Coordinates of C-alpha atoms in Angstrom, one line a residue:
Chain J
M1 CA 0.2 0.2 -0.2
R2 CA 1.2 3.5 -1.2
M3 CA 1.7 5.6 1.7
R4 CA 0.3 9.2 1.9
T5 CA 3.1 11.8 2.0
R6 CA 2.0 15.3 3.1
R7 CA 3.8 18.6 1.5
T8 CA 5.6 19.9 4.0
R9 CA 6.4 23.6 4.6
A10 CA 10.2 23.3 3.7
T11 CA 9.3 21.9 0.1
D12 CA 7.4 25.1 -0.5
S13 CA 9.0 27.4 -3.1
T14 CA 7.9 30.4 -1.4
F15 CA 8.1 31.2 2.5
D16 CA 7.5 34.4 4.4
L17 CA 10.6 36.2 6.2
N18 CA 10.6 37.1 9.5
L19 CA 11.2 40.9 9.3
A20 CA 10.1 41.8 12.8
P21 CA 13.5 41.6 14.6
F22 CA 15.1 43.4 11.8
L23 CA 12.6 46.1 12.2
D24 CA 12.9 46.5 15.9
I25 CA 16.5 47.1 15.3
I26 CA 16.3 50.3 12.7
V27 CA 13.8 51.3 14.7
S28 CA 16.3 51.3 17.3
V29 CA 19.0 52.5 15.7
V30 CA 17.1 55.6 13.3
P31 CA 16.4 57.6 16.5
M32 CA 19.8 57.6 17.1
L33 CA 21.4 58.5 13.7
L34 CA 18.4 61.1 13.7
L35 CA 20.0 62.8 16.8
S36 CA 23.4 62.7 15.7
V37 CA 22.9 63.8 11.9
A38 CA 24.3 67.0 10.3
F39 CA 22.7 68.5 7.5
V40 CA 25.5 71.0 6.9
Q41 CA 29.0 70.2 6.6
I42 CA 31.5 72.2 8.7
K43 CA 35.0 73.1 7.4
M44 CA 37.4 75.8 8.2
I45 CA 39.9 77.8 6.9
E46 CA 43.4 78.2 7.8
A47 CA 44.2 82.1 9.0
P48 CA 47.5 82.1 11.1
T49 CA 48.3 85.5 12.7
P50 CA 51.9 86.8 12.3
Q51 CA 54.2 85.7 15.0
I52 CA 57.2 86.9 17.0
V53 CA 60.4 86.5 14.9
N54 CA 62.2 84.2 17.3
Q55 CA 66.2 84.1 17.7
S56 CA 66.9 81.1 15.0
Q57 CA 64.9 83.0 12.4
M58 CA 66.7 86.5 13.4
K59 CA 70.5 84.4 12.9
N60 CA 69.2 82.8 9.6
P61 CA 66.8 85.1 7.7
P62 CA 64.6 83.8 5.1
K63 CA 65.4 85.1 1.9
P64 CA 63.7 88.2 0.8
Q65 CA 61.0 87.8 -1.7
T66 CA 57.7 89.5 -3.6
T67 CA 55.1 90.2 -0.7
I68 CA 51.8 90.8 -2.1
A69 CA 49.2 92.7 0.3
L70 CA 45.3 93.2 -0.5
K71 CA 43.6 95.9 1.1
V72 CA 39.9 95.9 1.4
S73 CA 37.8 98.8 1.6
K74 CA 34.1 98.8 1.9
A75 CA 34.0 102.3 -0.1
E76 CA 36.9 102.2 -2.4
G77 CA 37.3 98.4 -3.4
F78 CA 40.2 96.0 -3.7
S79 CA 43.8 97.4 -3.7
F80 CA 46.6 95.0 -4.4
E81 CA 50.3 96.1 -3.4
I82 CA 53.0 94.2 -4.5
T83 CA 56.4 94.6 -3.2
P84 CA 59.7 92.8 -4.7
P85 CA 62.7 92.5 -2.7
K86 CA 64.2 95.7 -4.7
G87 CA 62.4 97.9 -6.6
K88 CA 59.0 100.3 -6.2
V89 CA 55.7 99.3 -5.0
R90 CA 53.4 98.6 -7.7
R91 CA 49.8 98.8 -7.1
I92 CA 46.7 97.4 -8.8
A93 CA 43.2 98.7 -7.8
V94 CA 39.6 96.8 -8.1
I95 CA 36.9 99.5 -8.0
N96 CA 33.7 98.4 -6.7
K97 CA 30.8 97.7 -9.1
G98 CA 27.6 99.3 -8.4
G99 CA 28.4 99.7 -4.6
Q100 CA 29.5 96.1 -4.1
F101 CA 32.8 94.4 -4.0
D102 CA 33.6 93.2 -7.6
L103 CA 34.7 89.6 -7.0
S104 CA 35.0 88.6 -10.4
G105 CA 37.6 91.5 -11.1
L106 CA 39.5 90.6 -8.1
L107 CA 40.0 87.0 -9.6
V108 CA 41.2 88.3 -12.7
A109 CA 43.6 90.6 -10.9
A110 CA 44.9 87.7 -8.6
E111 CA 45.3 85.5 -11.5
Q112 CA 47.4 88.2 -13.5
I113 CA 49.7 88.8 -10.5
K114 CA 49.9 84.9 -9.8
A115 CA 51.1 84.8 -13.4
E116 CA 54.0 87.6 -12.8
H117 CA 55.1 85.9 -9.4
P118 CA 54.0 82.1 -9.2
E119 CA 56.4 81.6 -6.6
V120 CA 54.7 83.6 -4.1
N121 CA 52.0 81.9 -2.1
E122 CA 51.4 83.8 0.8
L123 CA 49.1 87.1 0.7
Q124 CA 48.2 89.6 3.6
L125 CA 45.3 90.5 4.0
I126 CA 44.5 94.0 5.6
P127 CA 40.8 94.9 5.6
D128 CA 38.9 98.0 7.1
G129 CA 37.3 97.6 10.5
D130 CA 33.7 98.0 8.8
V131 CA 34.0 94.9 6.5
S132 CA 32.1 92.1 7.5
F133 CA 33.5 88.6 8.3
D134 CA 30.9 87.0 5.4
D135 CA 33.0 89.1 2.7
L136 CA 36.1 88.5 4.1
V137 CA 35.5 84.7 3.6
H138 CA 34.4 85.2 0.1
I139 CA 37.4 87.9 -0.4
M140 CA 39.8 84.7 0.9
D141 CA 37.5 82.1 -1.4
Q142 CA 38.5 84.0 -4.1
V143 CA 42.5 84.8 -3.7
R144 CA 43.2 81.0 -2.5
Q145 CA 42.2 79.2 -5.7
K146 CA 40.5 79.3 -8.9
P147 CA 37.1 78.2 -9.4
S148 CA 36.7 74.7 -10.4
P149 CA 35.8 74.3 -13.8
V150 CA 32.6 72.2 -14.4
V151 CA 33.1 68.6 -15.2
Q152 CA 31.2 67.0 -17.7
A153 CA 30.2 63.2 -16.8
S154 CA 32.2 61.1 -19.3
F155 CA 32.3 57.2 -20.4
D156 CA 34.9 57.5 -23.0
A157 CA 38.1 58.1 -20.6
D158 CA 39.5 58.2 -17.3
P159 CA 39.3 61.6 -15.5
V160 CA 42.3 63.6 -16.0
P161 CA 43.5 64.5 -12.8
V162 CA 43.9 68.5 -12.0
D163 CA 47.3 69.9 -10.8
P164 CA 46.6 72.0 -7.5
S165 CA 49.5 74.0 -8.1
K166 CA 47.7 75.0 -11.5
V167 CA 44.4 75.9 -9.4
Q168 CA 45.8 77.1 -6.5
L169 CA 46.4 81.3 -6.5
F170 CA 47.6 82.2 -2.7
P171 CA 46.6 79.3 -0.3
N172 CA 48.4 81.0 2.4
V173 CA 46.0 84.0 3.3
I174 CA 47.1 85.7 6.7
F175 CA 45.6 88.6 8.4
G176 CA 48.3 91.3 8.0
N177 CA 46.8 94.0 10.5
V178 CA 45.8 92.0 13.3
G179 CA 48.8 93.4 15.5
S180 CA 48.7 96.9 13.7
Chain I
M1 CA -25.7 23.8 0.4
R2 CA -24.4 27.3 -0.4
R3 CA -25.5 28.7 3.1
R4 CA -23.8 26.0 4.5
G5 CA -20.6 26.7 2.6
F6 CA -20.6 30.0 4.0
K7 CA -21.1 29.4 7.3
K8 CA -18.1 26.8 7.2
Y9 CA -15.5 29.7 6.0
L10 CA -17.0 32.1 8.7
D11 CA -16.1 29.2 11.3
N12 CA -12.4 28.9 9.7
R13 CA -11.9 32.5 9.5
S14 CA -8.7 32.8 12.3
S15 CA -8.8 35.8 14.5
A16 CA -5.2 36.9 14.2
F17 CA -4.0 38.5 11.0
K18 CA -0.4 39.1 9.5
I19 CA 0.6 43.0 8.9
Q20 CA 2.6 43.1 5.4
I21 CA 5.5 44.9 6.8
T22 CA 8.1 44.6 3.5
S23 CA 7.2 47.9 2.0
M24 CA 7.6 49.8 5.4
V25 CA 11.1 47.7 5.8
D26 CA 12.1 49.1 2.6
M27 CA 11.5 52.6 3.4
F28 CA 13.0 52.1 6.7
V29 CA 16.3 50.6 4.9
I30 CA 16.5 54.0 2.4
L31 CA 16.2 56.2 5.8
L32 CA 18.9 54.3 7.3
V33 CA 21.3 54.7 4.6
F34 CA 20.4 58.1 4.1
L35 CA 21.0 58.8 8.0
L36 CA 24.2 56.8 8.2
K37 CA 25.4 59.2 4.8
S38 CA 25.1 62.2 6.9
Y39 CA 26.4 61.0 10.2
S40 CA 28.9 63.8 11.4
T41 CA 31.9 62.4 13.1
S42 CA 33.0 66.2 13.3
P43 CA 34.6 67.8 16.2
V44 CA 33.0 70.8 16.0
N45 CA 28.8 70.8 16.9
I46 CA 27.2 73.8 15.9
T47 CA 23.6 74.6 17.1
P48 CA 22.4 77.2 14.6
N49 CA 20.5 79.9 16.0
G50 CA 19.8 83.5 14.9
Q51 CA 23.0 85.0 16.9
L52 CA 25.7 82.4 15.1
R53 CA 25.1 82.1 11.5
L54 CA 28.3 80.7 9.9
P55 CA 29.4 82.0 6.2
Q56 CA 29.4 79.7 3.7
S57 CA 32.8 78.9 2.0
I58 CA 34.5 76.6 -0.7
S59 CA 37.1 75.3 1.7
P60 CA 38.0 71.7 1.5
T61 CA 39.8 71.5 5.1
D62 CA 38.1 69.6 8.0
P63 CA 37.9 70.9 11.3
V64 CA 40.4 70.0 14.1
D65 CA 39.7 69.4 17.4
V66 CA 41.1 72.4 19.5
L67 CA 40.5 75.2 21.9
K68 CA 36.7 76.5 20.5
V69 CA 36.4 80.4 20.7
I70 CA 32.7 81.4 19.6
V71 CA 32.0 85.0 18.8
S72 CA 28.0 85.5 18.5
K73 CA 26.0 88.7 18.1
K74 CA 25.3 88.6 21.9
A75 CA 28.6 87.2 23.5
L76 CA 31.9 85.8 23.6
F77 CA 32.6 81.9 24.4
V78 CA 35.5 79.9 25.1
E79 CA 34.9 76.3 25.3
G80 CA 31.1 77.1 25.9
Q81 CA 32.1 79.5 28.9
K82 CA 30.8 83.0 28.5
V83 CA 33.3 85.6 29.0
V84 CA 32.0 89.1 27.5
D85 CA 28.5 90.3 26.6
L86 CA 28.2 91.5 23.3
D87 CA 25.8 94.3 22.4
D88 CA 24.5 93.1 19.0
G89 CA 28.2 92.8 18.2
R90 CA 29.3 95.9 19.9
L91 CA 31.9 95.5 22.7
P92 CA 31.7 97.6 25.9
A93 CA 34.2 99.7 26.5
S94 CA 34.5 98.6 30.1
V95 CA 36.1 94.9 29.0
T96 CA 38.9 96.7 26.8
D97 CA 42.0 98.0 28.2
A98 CA 42.2 102.2 28.4
R99 CA 45.7 102.1 26.5
D100 CA 45.4 99.2 24.3
P101 CA 41.5 99.2 22.9
K102 CA 42.2 95.8 20.8
F103 CA 43.2 94.1 24.0
I104 CA 39.9 92.4 25.8
R105 CA 41.1 91.8 29.2
P106 CA 38.4 88.9 30.0
L107 CA 39.0 87.1 27.1
Y108 CA 42.6 87.4 27.6
G109 CA 42.6 86.0 31.1
E110 CA 40.5 82.8 30.2
L111 CA 43.1 82.2 27.2
D112 CA 45.9 82.8 29.4
K113 CA 44.7 80.4 31.8
R114 CA 43.9 77.6 29.4
A115 CA 47.3 77.9 27.5
G116 CA 48.8 77.7 31.2
Q117 CA 47.0 74.3 31.5
E118 CA 47.7 73.3 28.4
K119 CA 51.5 73.9 28.8
N120 CA 51.8 72.5 32.1
L121 CA 50.0 69.2 30.9
A122 CA 52.7 69.2 28.2
K123 CA 55.4 68.9 30.7
V124 CA 54.4 65.6 32.2
N125 CA 52.6 64.1 29.5
D126 CA 55.1 63.3 26.1
T127 CA 51.8 62.9 23.7
V128 CA 50.6 66.6 24.4
S129 CA 51.6 69.4 23.0
F130 CA 50.9 73.2 22.9
D131 CA 50.7 74.5 19.6
G132 CA 48.8 77.7 19.8
K133 CA 45.7 76.3 17.9
V134 CA 42.4 78.1 18.0
L135 CA 38.9 77.4 16.1
M136 CA 36.8 80.4 16.1
Q137 CA 33.3 80.4 14.9
I138 CA 32.3 83.9 14.1
D139 CA 28.8 85.0 13.0
K140 CA 29.0 86.4 9.4
S141 CA 27.4 89.5 10.0
L142 CA 30.4 90.9 12.5
P143 CA 32.5 93.4 11.5
Y144 CA 36.2 92.9 11.3
A145 CA 37.0 95.5 13.7
L146 CA 35.7 93.0 16.5
I147 CA 37.2 89.9 15.4
Q148 CA 40.7 92.1 15.1
K149 CA 40.2 92.4 18.7
V150 CA 39.4 88.7 19.4
M151 CA 42.4 87.7 17.3
Y152 CA 44.8 90.0 18.7
T153 CA 44.3 89.3 22.0
S154 CA 44.0 85.3 21.4
M155 CA 47.6 86.0 19.8
L156 CA 49.0 87.9 23.0
A157 CA 48.0 84.7 25.2
G158 CA 49.9 82.5 22.9
Y159 CA 46.7 81.1 20.5
Y160 CA 48.6 82.7 17.3
D161 CA 47.5 79.6 14.6
V162 CA 43.9 80.7 14.1
K163 CA 41.1 78.5 12.3
L164 CA 38.1 80.0 11.2
A165 CA 35.0 77.8 11.2
V166 CA 32.7 77.9 7.6
M167 CA 30.2 76.0 6.4
T168 CA 30.3 74.3 3.0
K169 CA 27.9 75.2 -0.2
E170 CA 26.2 71.7 -0.2

Protein backbone atom coordinates (compact mmCIF):
# COMPACT_ATOMS: atom_id res chain seq x y z
CA MET A 1 0.00 0.00 0.00
CA ARG A 2 1.35 3.32 -0.96
CA MET A 3 1.69 5.76 1.99
CA ARG A 4 0.24 9.19 1.62
CA THR A 5 2.81 11.94 1.88
CA ARG A 6 1.99 15.46 3.05
CA ARG A 7 3.67 18.47 1.54
CA THR A 8 5.63 20.21 4.23
CA ARG A 9 6.32 23.92 4.52
CA ALA A 10 10.02 23.33 3.75
CA THR A 11 9.24 22.05 0.35
CA ASP A 12 7.28 25.16 -0.59
CA SER A 13 8.93 27.29 -3.19
CA THR A 14 7.84 30.50 -1.37
CA PHE A 15 8.01 31.35 2.30
CA ASP A 16 7.68 34.45 4.48
CA LEU A 17 10.77 36.02 6.07
CA ASN A 18 10.24 37.10 9.64
CA LEU A 19 11.16 40.78 9.34
CA ALA A 20 10.00 41.81 12.80
CA PRO A 21 13.45 41.55 14.56
CA PHE A 22 15.09 43.42 11.69
CA LEU A 23 12.47 46.13 12.00
CA ASP A 24 13.10 46.31 15.77
CA ILE A 25 16.80 47.02 15.14
CA ILE A 26 16.10 49.68 12.54
CA VAL A 27 13.56 51.42 14.76
CA SER A 28 16.20 51.57 17.52
CA VAL A 29 18.99 52.84 15.25
CA VAL A 30 17.04 55.48 13.29
CA PRO A 31 16.28 57.81 16.30
CA MET A 32 19.93 57.60 17.39
CA LEU A 33 21.12 58.58 13.91
CA LEU A 34 18.49 61.32 13.63
CA LEU A 35 19.91 62.92 16.80
CA SER A 36 23.48 62.91 15.49
CA VAL A 37 22.78 63.78 11.87
CA ALA A 38 24.51 66.81 10.35
CA PHE A 39 22.69 68.48 7.49
CA VAL A 40 25.43 71.10 7.07
CA GLN A 41 29.11 70.31 6.68
CA ILE A 42 31.45 72.35 8.86
CA LYS A 43 34.87 73.10 7.38
CA MET A 44 37.61 75.52 8.33
CA ILE A 45 39.95 78.11 6.82
CA GLU A 46 43.52 78.48 8.06
CA ALA A 47 44.19 82.11 8.98
CA PRO A 48 47.34 82.26 11.14
CA THR A 49 48.25 85.56 12.72
CA PRO A 50 51.73 87.07 12.38
CA GLN A 51 54.18 85.63 14.92
CA ILE A 52 57.06 87.03 16.89
CA VAL A 53 60.33 86.16 15.12
CA ASN A 54 62.47 83.85 17.24
CA GLN A 55 66.25 83.98 17.69
CA SER A 56 67.09 81.25 15.15
CA GLN A 57 65.13 83.12 12.48
CA MET A 58 66.94 86.34 13.44
CA LYS A 59 70.31 84.61 12.88
CA ASN A 60 69.26 83.02 9.58
CA PRO A 61 66.69 85.36 8.05
CA PRO A 62 64.75 83.90 5.12
CA LYS A 63 65.61 85.03 1.59
CA PRO A 64 63.66 88.20 0.81
CA GLN A 65 60.95 87.68 -1.75
CA THR A 66 58.07 89.59 -3.25
CA THR A 67 55.28 90.30 -0.77
CA ILE A 68 51.70 90.81 -1.86
CA ALA A 69 49.14 92.64 0.26
CA LEU A 70 45.44 93.08 -0.44
CA LYS A 71 43.72 96.08 1.12
CA VAL A 72 39.94 95.81 1.38
CA SER A 73 37.77 98.88 1.78
CA LYS A 74 33.98 98.92 1.67
CA ALA A 75 34.01 102.36 0.01
CA GLU A 76 36.88 101.95 -2.47
CA GLY A 77 37.09 98.23 -3.14
CA PHE A 78 40.30 96.20 -3.44
CA SER A 79 43.88 97.34 -3.82
CA PHE A 80 46.79 94.94 -4.37
CA GLU A 81 50.24 96.13 -3.25
CA ILE A 82 53.10 94.15 -4.78
CA THR A 83 56.40 94.85 -3.05
CA PRO A 84 59.44 93.27 -4.73
CA PRO A 85 62.70 92.78 -2.72
CA LYS A 86 64.27 95.59 -4.76
CA GLY A 87 62.29 98.17 -6.63
CA LYS A 88 59.10 100.16 -6.43
CA VAL A 89 55.79 99.14 -4.90
CA ARG A 90 53.20 98.43 -7.59
CA ARG A 91 49.49 98.92 -6.95
CA ILE A 92 46.55 97.32 -8.75
CA ALA A 93 43.09 98.60 -7.84
CA VAL A 94 39.80 96.77 -8.33
CA ILE A 95 37.05 99.29 -7.69
CA ASN A 96 33.55 98.40 -6.51
CA LYS A 97 30.74 97.79 -8.99
CA GLY A 98 27.35 99.23 -8.06
CA GLY A 99 28.38 99.68 -4.45
CA GLN A 100 29.33 95.98 -4.12
CA PHE A 101 32.70 94.25 -4.10
CA ASP A 102 33.78 93.20 -7.61
CA LEU A 103 34.75 89.61 -6.80
CA SER A 104 35.15 88.57 -10.44
CA GLY A 105 37.47 91.55 -11.02
CA LEU A 106 39.42 90.50 -7.92
CA LEU A 107 39.87 86.99 -9.34
CA VAL A 108 41.13 88.36 -12.67
CA ALA A 109 43.64 90.62 -10.87
CA ALA A 110 44.78 87.77 -8.57
CA GLU A 111 45.31 85.46 -11.59
CA GLN A 112 47.32 88.16 -13.34
CA ILE A 113 49.56 88.72 -10.28
CA LYS A 114 50.00 84.96 -9.77
CA ALA A 115 51.08 84.61 -13.41
CA GLU A 116 53.73 87.31 -12.82
CA HIS A 117 54.87 85.89 -9.46
CA PRO A 118 54.25 82.14 -9.48
CA GLU A 119 56.70 81.59 -6.58
CA VAL A 120 54.57 83.62 -4.13
CA ASN A 121 51.95 81.63 -2.21
CA GLU A 122 51.28 84.02 0.66
CA LEU A 123 48.93 86.98 0.64
CA GLN A 124 48.50 89.51 3.43
CA LEU A 125 44.88 90.52 3.84
CA ILE A 126 44.43 94.04 5.24
CA PRO A 127 40.71 94.76 5.59
CA ASP A 128 39.06 97.85 7.03
CA GLY A 129 37.20 97.50 10.32
CA ASP A 130 33.71 97.74 8.78
CA VAL A 131 34.12 94.80 6.37
CA SER A 132 31.89 91.91 7.46
CA PHE A 133 33.21 88.41 8.17
CA ASP A 134 30.99 87.02 5.39
CA ASP A 135 32.65 89.32 2.82
CA LEU A 136 36.09 88.40 4.16
CA VAL A 137 35.44 84.68 3.69
CA HIS A 138 34.25 85.25 0.10
CA ILE A 139 37.35 87.35 -0.63
CA MET A 140 39.61 84.67 0.87
CA ASP A 141 37.89 81.99 -1.23
CA GLN A 142 38.40 84.09 -4.34
CA VAL A 143 42.14 84.67 -3.87
CA ARG A 144 43.03 81.20 -2.54
CA GLN A 145 42.18 79.23 -5.66
CA LYS A 146 40.61 79.44 -9.08
CA PRO A 147 37.01 78.26 -9.29
CA SER A 148 36.84 74.57 -10.18
CA PRO A 149 35.70 73.97 -13.78
CA VAL A 150 32.40 72.26 -14.42
CA VAL A 151 33.19 68.58 -14.99
CA GLN A 152 31.12 66.85 -17.65
CA ALA A 153 30.26 63.23 -16.91
CA SER A 154 32.00 61.00 -19.40
CA PHE A 155 32.31 57.25 -19.84
CA ASP A 156 34.87 57.40 -22.64
CA ALA A 157 38.10 58.04 -20.77
CA ASP A 158 39.46 58.25 -17.23
CA PRO A 159 39.22 61.75 -15.75
CA VAL A 160 42.47 63.67 -15.97
CA PRO A 161 43.70 64.65 -12.47
CA VAL A 162 43.99 68.41 -12.01
CA ASP A 163 47.40 69.75 -10.96
CA PRO A 164 46.79 71.62 -7.65
CA SER A 165 49.56 74.12 -8.45
CA LYS A 166 47.59 75.28 -11.52
CA VAL A 167 44.40 75.74 -9.50
CA GLN A 168 45.86 77.46 -6.44
CA LEU A 169 46.53 81.19 -6.42
CA PHE A 170 47.54 82.32 -2.92
CA PRO A 171 46.65 79.43 -0.59
CA ASN A 172 48.26 81.04 2.50
CA VAL A 173 46.14 84.04 3.41
CA ILE A 174 47.14 85.79 6.65
CA PHE A 175 45.60 88.82 8.31
CA GLY A 176 48.34 91.40 8.02
CA ASN A 177 46.92 94.08 10.31
CA VAL A 178 45.95 92.06 13.40
CA GLY A 179 48.74 93.56 15.51
CA SER A 180 48.77 97.05 14.02
CA MET B 1 -25.85 23.86 0.27
CA ARG B 2 -24.43 27.28 -0.49
CA ARG B 3 -25.45 28.60 2.98
CA ARG B 4 -23.62 25.74 4.66
CA GLY B 5 -20.41 26.58 2.76
CA PHE B 6 -20.49 30.20 3.83
CA LYS B 7 -21.00 29.18 7.49
CA LYS B 8 -17.95 26.90 7.24
CA TYR B 9 -15.88 29.77 5.84
CA LEU B 10 -16.88 32.03 8.74
CA ASP B 11 -15.98 29.31 11.26
CA ASN B 12 -12.56 28.62 9.75
CA ARG B 13 -11.58 32.27 9.60
CA SER B 14 -8.68 32.96 11.98
CA SER B 15 -8.97 35.75 14.54
CA ALA B 16 -5.25 36.72 14.08
CA PHE B 17 -4.01 38.40 10.90
CA LYS B 18 -0.57 39.22 9.53
CA ILE B 19 0.60 42.77 8.75
CA GLN B 20 2.53 43.17 5.51
CA ILE B 21 5.67 44.98 6.72
CA THR B 22 7.97 44.44 3.71
CA SER B 23 7.30 47.87 2.23
CA MET B 24 7.85 49.53 5.61
CA VAL B 25 11.21 47.74 5.96
CA ASP B 26 12.14 48.99 2.47
CA MET B 27 11.38 52.54 3.54
CA PHE B 28 13.38 52.21 6.77
CA VAL B 29 16.40 50.79 4.94
CA ILE B 30 16.43 53.81 2.57
CA LEU B 31 16.14 56.14 5.58
CA LEU B 32 18.92 54.27 7.40
CA VAL B 33 21.30 54.57 4.43
CA PHE B 34 20.60 58.31 4.12
CA LEU B 35 21.18 58.89 7.84
CA LEU B 36 24.38 56.84 7.88
CA LYS B 37 25.68 58.89 4.93
CA SER B 38 25.01 62.19 6.72
CA TYR B 39 26.26 60.93 10.11
CA SER B 40 28.66 63.49 11.51
CA THR B 41 31.89 62.62 13.28
CA SER B 42 33.12 66.22 13.18
CA PRO B 43 34.65 67.58 16.40
CA VAL B 44 32.78 70.84 15.82
CA ASN B 45 29.13 70.81 16.76
CA ILE B 46 27.11 73.90 16.02
CA THR B 47 23.57 74.56 17.09
CA PRO B 48 22.16 76.96 14.51
CA ASN B 49 20.50 80.03 15.96
CA GLY B 50 19.93 83.65 15.03
CA GLN B 51 23.01 84.83 16.90
CA LEU B 52 25.58 82.55 15.25
CA ARG B 53 25.35 81.99 11.49
CA LEU B 54 28.54 80.82 9.86
CA PRO B 55 29.53 82.07 6.39
CA GLN B 56 29.60 79.73 3.40
CA SER B 57 32.92 78.81 1.84
CA ILE B 58 34.45 76.40 -0.66
CA SER B 59 37.23 75.38 1.75
CA PRO B 60 37.72 71.59 1.75
CA THR B 61 39.67 71.42 5.05
CA ASP B 62 38.04 69.42 7.83
CA PRO B 63 37.96 71.07 11.27
CA VAL B 64 40.35 69.94 13.99
CA ASP B 65 39.67 69.34 17.65
CA VAL B 66 41.36 72.33 19.29
CA LEU B 67 40.34 75.13 21.66
CA LYS B 68 37.08 76.69 20.47
CA VAL B 69 36.20 80.37 20.68
CA ILE B 70 32.68 81.39 19.69
CA VAL B 71 31.93 84.98 18.73
CA SER B 72 28.18 85.51 18.37
CA LYS B 73 26.22 88.76 18.24
CA LYS B 74 25.32 88.45 21.91
CA ALA B 75 28.43 87.09 23.61
CA LEU B 76 31.95 85.76 23.40
CA PHE B 77 32.51 82.18 24.58
CA VAL B 78 35.63 80.09 25.24
CA GLU B 79 34.86 76.35 25.15
CA GLY B 80 31.17 77.07 25.80
CA GLN B 81 31.87 79.33 28.78
CA LYS B 82 30.65 82.91 28.42
CA VAL B 83 33.50 85.41 28.80
CA VAL B 84 32.13 88.73 27.54
CA ASP B 85 28.60 89.99 26.81
CA LEU B 86 28.22 91.81 23.49
CA ASP B 87 25.60 94.37 22.54
CA ASP B 88 24.60 93.24 19.02
CA GLY B 89 28.24 92.69 18.07
CA ARG B 90 29.61 95.70 19.95
CA LEU B 91 32.13 95.34 22.76
CA PRO B 92 31.44 97.27 25.96
CA ALA B 93 34.22 99.80 26.61
CA SER B 94 34.70 98.43 30.14
CA VAL B 95 36.19 95.12 28.92
CA THR B 96 38.95 96.63 26.76
CA ASP B 97 42.20 98.10 28.01
CA ALA B 98 42.35 101.90 28.13
CA ARG B 99 45.89 102.03 26.72
CA ASP B 100 45.33 99.25 24.16
CA PRO B 101 41.72 99.32 22.85
CA LYS B 102 42.23 96.06 20.92
CA PHE B 103 43.04 94.10 24.10
CA ILE B 104 39.98 92.31 25.59
CA ARG B 105 40.94 91.66 29.22
CA PRO B 106 38.41 88.92 30.20
CA LEU B 107 39.16 86.99 26.99
CA TYR B 108 42.91 87.21 27.59
CA GLY B 109 42.45 86.02 31.19
CA GLU B 110 40.51 82.93 30.10
CA LEU B 111 42.79 82.09 27.15
CA ASP B 112 45.94 82.61 29.23
CA LYS B 113 44.56 80.27 31.91
CA ARG B 114 43.81 77.59 29.33
CA ALA B 115 47.20 78.02 27.64
CA GLY B 116 48.87 77.61 31.06
CA GLN B 117 46.89 74.42 31.71
CA GLU B 118 47.87 73.00 28.31
CA LYS B 119 51.54 73.91 28.82
CA ASN B 120 51.57 72.29 32.28
CA LEU B 121 49.95 69.18 30.82
CA ALA B 122 52.56 69.10 28.03
CA LYS B 123 55.35 69.10 30.67
CA VAL B 124 54.14 65.86 32.27
CA ASN B 125 52.68 64.17 29.18
CA ASP B 126 54.87 63.72 26.11
CA THR B 127 51.92 62.99 23.84
CA VAL B 128 50.41 66.44 24.51
CA SER B 129 51.95 69.62 23.12
CA PHE B 130 50.85 73.23 23.15
CA ASP B 131 50.75 74.38 19.53
CA GLY B 132 48.68 77.56 19.87
CA LYS B 133 45.78 76.40 17.69
CA VAL B 134 42.35 77.92 18.12
CA LEU B 135 39.15 77.37 16.13
CA MET B 136 36.96 80.46 15.93
CA GLN B 137 33.27 80.23 15.14
CA ILE B 138 32.27 83.76 14.18
CA ASP B 139 28.87 85.09 13.11
CA LYS B 140 29.01 86.14 9.46
CA SER B 141 27.51 89.60 10.04
CA LEU B 142 30.15 90.70 12.57
CA PRO B 143 32.62 93.38 11.44
CA TYR B 144 36.35 92.82 11.08
CA ALA B 145 37.01 95.41 13.82
CA LEU B 146 35.66 92.97 16.44
CA ILE B 147 37.33 89.93 14.85
CA GLN B 148 40.63 91.81 14.82
CA LYS B 149 40.37 92.45 18.57
CA VAL B 150 39.58 88.79 19.29
CA MET B 151 42.47 87.59 17.10
CA TYR B 152 44.85 90.13 18.61
CA THR B 153 43.97 89.08 22.17
CA SER B 154 44.27 85.37 21.36
CA MET B 155 47.61 86.02 19.67
CA LEU B 156 48.92 87.69 22.84
CA ALA B 157 47.69 84.72 24.90
CA GLY B 158 49.73 82.37 22.69
CA TYR B 159 46.96 81.20 20.37
CA TYR B 160 48.39 82.54 17.10
CA ASP B 161 47.35 79.67 14.77
CA VAL B 162 43.79 80.79 14.06
CA LYS B 163 41.32 78.61 12.18
CA LEU B 164 37.98 79.98 11.06
CA ALA B 165 34.93 77.71 11.02
CA VAL B 166 32.77 77.93 7.88
CA MET B 167 29.96 75.99 6.22
CA THR B 168 30.30 74.31 2.87
CA LYS B 169 27.99 75.02 -0.04
CA GLU B 170 26.08 71.75 -0.32
